[in-house]
Every structure is written in structure tokens, then in C-alpha cells.
Amino acid sequence: MLAPGSYVVKAFNSIYWENLARPLIGREAATCFYCGDEADAKAKVKELILDIGFDPVDAGPLTAARLLEPLALLWIQLASEQGLGNNIAIKLIGR
């Protein structure tokens, strides 16, 4: 192990940098997906996500990191190729 005692939590990969300073779009907080294998590390990242003002969604174990990459690619497609611009964000809603 290159960094003993450390843990990896993936987050913020589907959020454009400009939205980091302004996570609210209208009255809605953009969703920030995160994933990792260690519960305490994930709890700290969730707290950071909340402190910044995003809506945290736990995407599961670190193996889910691979699933977050296409989500980021979709955001890029919508923002750049479809002309929606950088001030868009993804929001997970439920019933």
C-alpha cells in the first residue's frame, strides 16, 4: 500500500467546476454522487458535500466509481455537444 491508513472516496466527478461555488440551481441543490469502501471515510466526504451545499447520494462501494464515469460523460455531452452550457447539473429525485 502506497499510503497506509488512507482510503479512497470518489466524488465531484460529474459536477462542473463553476457549479462548485454555486451548487443551487433555482432552489434545488445539485446531486453529488460519491462512492467508497470505508464507512468513516464516506461519512466525512458526505459531510463535505453537505457543507458545500450539494445533495449527497451514496452510490455504493468503490467499484461503483466506474459507473460514475459515464454519468460525467453524459453531462459533458449535454453541456457541450447539445449546447446546454456549463451551468447545468444532475439532480436525482425520488418518490
PDB file of C-alpha atoms in Angstrom:
ATOM      1  CA  MET A   1       0.000   0.000   0.000  1.00  0.00           C
ATOM      2  CA  LEU A   2       1.434   3.362  -1.005  1.00  0.00           C
ATOM      3  CA  ALA A   3      -0.488   5.370   1.617  1.00  0.00           C
ATOM      4  CA  PRO A   4      -1.101   3.197   4.690  1.00  0.00           C
ATOM      5  CA  GLY A   5      -4.214   4.150   6.645  1.00  0.00           C
ATOM      6  CA  SER A   6      -5.737   6.134   3.792  1.00  0.00           C
ATOM      7  CA  TYR A   7      -8.984   5.457   1.950  1.00  0.00           C
ATOM      8  CA  VAL A   8     -10.346   6.429  -1.453  1.00  0.00           C
ATOM      9  CA  VAL A   9     -13.754   8.024  -1.884  1.00  0.00           C
ATOM     10  CA  LYS A  10     -14.761   9.198  -5.351  1.00  0.00           C
ATOM     11  CA  ALA A  11     -16.913  12.320  -5.551  1.00  0.00           C
ATOM     12  CA  PHE A  12     -17.458  15.506  -7.567  1.00  0.00           C
ATOM     13  CA  ASN A  13     -16.632  13.979 -10.968  1.00  0.00           C
ATOM     14  CA  SER A  14     -19.975  14.844 -12.581  1.00  0.00           C
ATOM     15  CA  ILE A  15     -20.062  18.451 -11.380  1.00  0.00           C
ATOM     16  CA  TYR A  16     -18.596  21.275 -13.448  1.00  0.00           C
ATOM     17  CA  TRP A  17     -16.117  23.422 -11.532  1.00  0.00           C
ATOM     18  CA  GLU A  18     -18.244  26.569 -11.853  1.00  0.00           C
ATOM     19  CA  ASN A  19     -21.073  24.817 -10.015  1.00  0.00           C
ATOM     20  CA  LEU A  20     -18.827  24.076  -7.040  1.00  0.00           C
ATOM     21  CA  ALA A  21     -19.201  27.695  -5.923  1.00  0.00           C
ATOM     22  CA  ARG A  22     -22.955  27.734  -6.658  1.00  0.00           C
ATOM     23  CA  PRO A  23     -24.479  24.288  -6.057  1.00  0.00           C
ATOM     24  CA  LEU A  24     -28.058  25.597  -6.094  1.00  0.00           C
ATOM     25  CA  ILE A  25     -29.895  25.870  -9.370  1.00  0.00           C
ATOM     26  CA  GLY A  26     -33.071  27.688  -8.576  1.00  0.00           C
ATOM     27  CA  ARG A  27     -33.999  26.231  -5.214  1.00  0.00           C
ATOM     28  CA  GLU A  28     -32.576  22.780  -5.929  1.00  0.00           C
ATOM     29  CA  ALA A  29     -29.187  21.539  -4.794  1.00  0.00           C
ATOM     30  CA  ALA A  30     -27.325  19.629  -7.481  1.00  0.00           C
ATOM     31  CA  THR A  31     -26.692  15.969  -6.722  1.00  0.00           C
ATOM     32  CA  CYS A  32     -23.161  14.888  -5.850  1.00  0.00           C
ATOM     33  CA  PHE A  33     -22.691  11.141  -6.130  1.00  0.00           C
ATOM     34  CA  TYR A  34     -19.939   9.542  -4.066  1.00  0.00           C
ATOM     35  CA  CYS A  35     -18.679   6.001  -3.531  1.00  0.00           C
ATOM     36  CA  GLY A  36     -16.091   4.202  -1.454  1.00  0.00           C
ATOM     37  CA  ASP A  37     -15.435   1.132   0.647  1.00  0.00           C
ATOM     38  CA  GLU A  38     -14.763   2.591   4.097  1.00  0.00           C
ATOM     39  CA  ALA A  39     -17.777   3.897   6.058  1.00  0.00           C
ATOM     40  CA  ASP A  40     -15.952   6.570   8.106  1.00  0.00           C
ATOM     41  CA  ALA A  41     -14.210   7.995   5.039  1.00  0.00           C
ATOM     42  CA  LYS A  42     -17.523   8.098   3.154  1.00  0.00           C
ATOM     43  CA  ALA A  43     -19.177   9.851   6.105  1.00  0.00           C
ATOM     44  CA  LYS A  44     -16.505  12.575   6.025  1.00  0.00           C
ATOM     45  CA  VAL A  45     -16.934  13.062   2.289  1.00  0.00           C
ATOM     46  CA  LYS A  46     -20.718  13.202   2.716  1.00  0.00           C
ATOM     47  CA  GLU A  47     -20.263  15.918   5.349  1.00  0.00           C
ATOM     48  CA  LEU A  48     -18.028  17.880   2.957  1.00  0.00           C
ATOM     49  CA  ILE A  49     -20.624  17.532   0.184  1.00  0.00           C
ATOM     50  CA  LEU A  50     -23.344  18.825   2.517  1.00  0.00           C
ATOM     51  CA  ASP A  51     -21.141  21.685   3.778  1.00  0.00           C
ATOM     52  CA  ILE A  52     -20.548  22.861   0.219  1.00  0.00           C
ATOM     53  CA  GLY A  53     -24.301  22.762  -0.428  1.00  0.00           C
ATOM     54  CA  PHE A  54     -24.826  19.742  -2.674  1.00  0.00           C
ATOM     55  CA  ASP A  55     -27.281  16.891  -2.234  1.00  0.00           C
ATOM     56  CA  PRO A  56     -25.119  13.819  -1.451  1.00  0.00           C
ATOM     57  CA  VAL A  57     -26.098  10.427  -2.862  1.00  0.00           C
ATOM     58  CA  ASP A  58     -24.148   7.349  -1.802  1.00  0.00           C
ATOM     59  CA  ALA A  59     -23.549   5.313  -4.973  1.00  0.00           C
ATOM     60  CA  GLY A  60     -22.185   2.314  -3.059  1.00  0.00           C
ATOM     61  CA  PRO A  61     -18.753   0.688  -2.917  1.00  0.00           C
ATOM     62  CA  LEU A  62     -15.694   1.970  -4.738  1.00  0.00           C
ATOM     63  CA  THR A  63     -16.417  -0.429  -7.603  1.00  0.00           C
ATOM     64  CA  ALA A  64     -19.290   1.941  -8.468  1.00  0.00           C
ATOM     65  CA  ALA A  65     -16.689   4.558  -9.413  1.00  0.00           C
ATOM     66  CA  ARG A  66     -16.666   3.014 -12.876  1.00  0.00           C
ATOM     67  CA  LEU A  67     -20.397   3.731 -13.152  1.00  0.00           C
ATOM     68  CA  LEU A  68     -19.930   7.408 -12.322  1.00  0.00           C
ATOM     69  CA  GLU A  69     -17.637   7.951 -15.309  1.00  0.00           C
ATOM     70  CA  PRO A  70     -20.380   7.568 -17.959  1.00  0.00           C
ATOM     71  CA  LEU A  71     -22.514   9.966 -15.901  1.00  0.00           C
ATOM     72  CA  ALA A  72     -19.783  12.573 -16.243  1.00  0.00           C
ATOM     73  CA  LEU A  73     -19.598  11.860 -19.973  1.00  0.00           C
ATOM     74  CA  LEU A  74     -23.354  12.380 -20.259  1.00  0.00           C
ATOM     75  CA  TRP A  75     -23.011  15.743 -18.511  1.00  0.00           C
ATOM     76  CA  ILE A  76     -20.250  16.737 -20.965  1.00  0.00           C
ATOM     77  CA  GLN A  77     -22.408  15.625 -23.913  1.00  0.00           C
ATOM     78  CA  LEU A  78     -25.352  17.691 -22.721  1.00  0.00           C
ATOM     79  CA  ALA A  79     -23.286  20.747 -21.830  1.00  0.00           C
ATOM     80  CA  SER A  80     -21.014  20.836 -24.866  1.00  0.00           C
ATOM     81  CA  GLU A  81     -22.464  18.837 -27.728  1.00  0.00           C
ATOM     82  CA  GLN A  82     -26.127  19.590 -27.048  1.00  0.00           C
ATOM     83  CA  GLY A  83     -25.407  23.242 -26.250  1.00  0.00           C
ATOM     84  CA  LEU A  84     -26.922  23.366 -22.769  1.00  0.00           C
ATOM     85  CA  GLY A  85     -23.811  25.084 -21.400  1.00  0.00           C
ATOM     86  CA  ASN A  86     -21.792  24.608 -18.249  1.00  0.00           C
ATOM     87  CA  ASN A  87     -24.414  25.856 -15.803  1.00  0.00           C
ATOM     88  CA  ILE A  88     -26.325  22.583 -15.736  1.00  0.00           C
ATOM     89  CA  ALA A  89     -26.201  19.878 -13.108  1.00  0.00           C
ATOM     90  CA  ILE A  90     -27.638  16.436 -12.461  1.00  0.00           C
ATOM     91  CA  LYS A  91     -30.373  16.012  -9.839  1.00  0.00           C
ATOM     92  CA  LEU A  92     -31.555  12.638  -8.577  1.00  0.00           C
ATOM     93  CA  ILE A  93     -35.168  12.780  -7.418  1.00  0.00           C
ATOM     94  CA  GLY A  94     -37.359  10.126  -5.924  1.00  0.00           C
ATOM     95  CA  ARG A  95     -40.894   9.483  -4.852  1.00  0.00           C
TER      96      ARG A  95
END
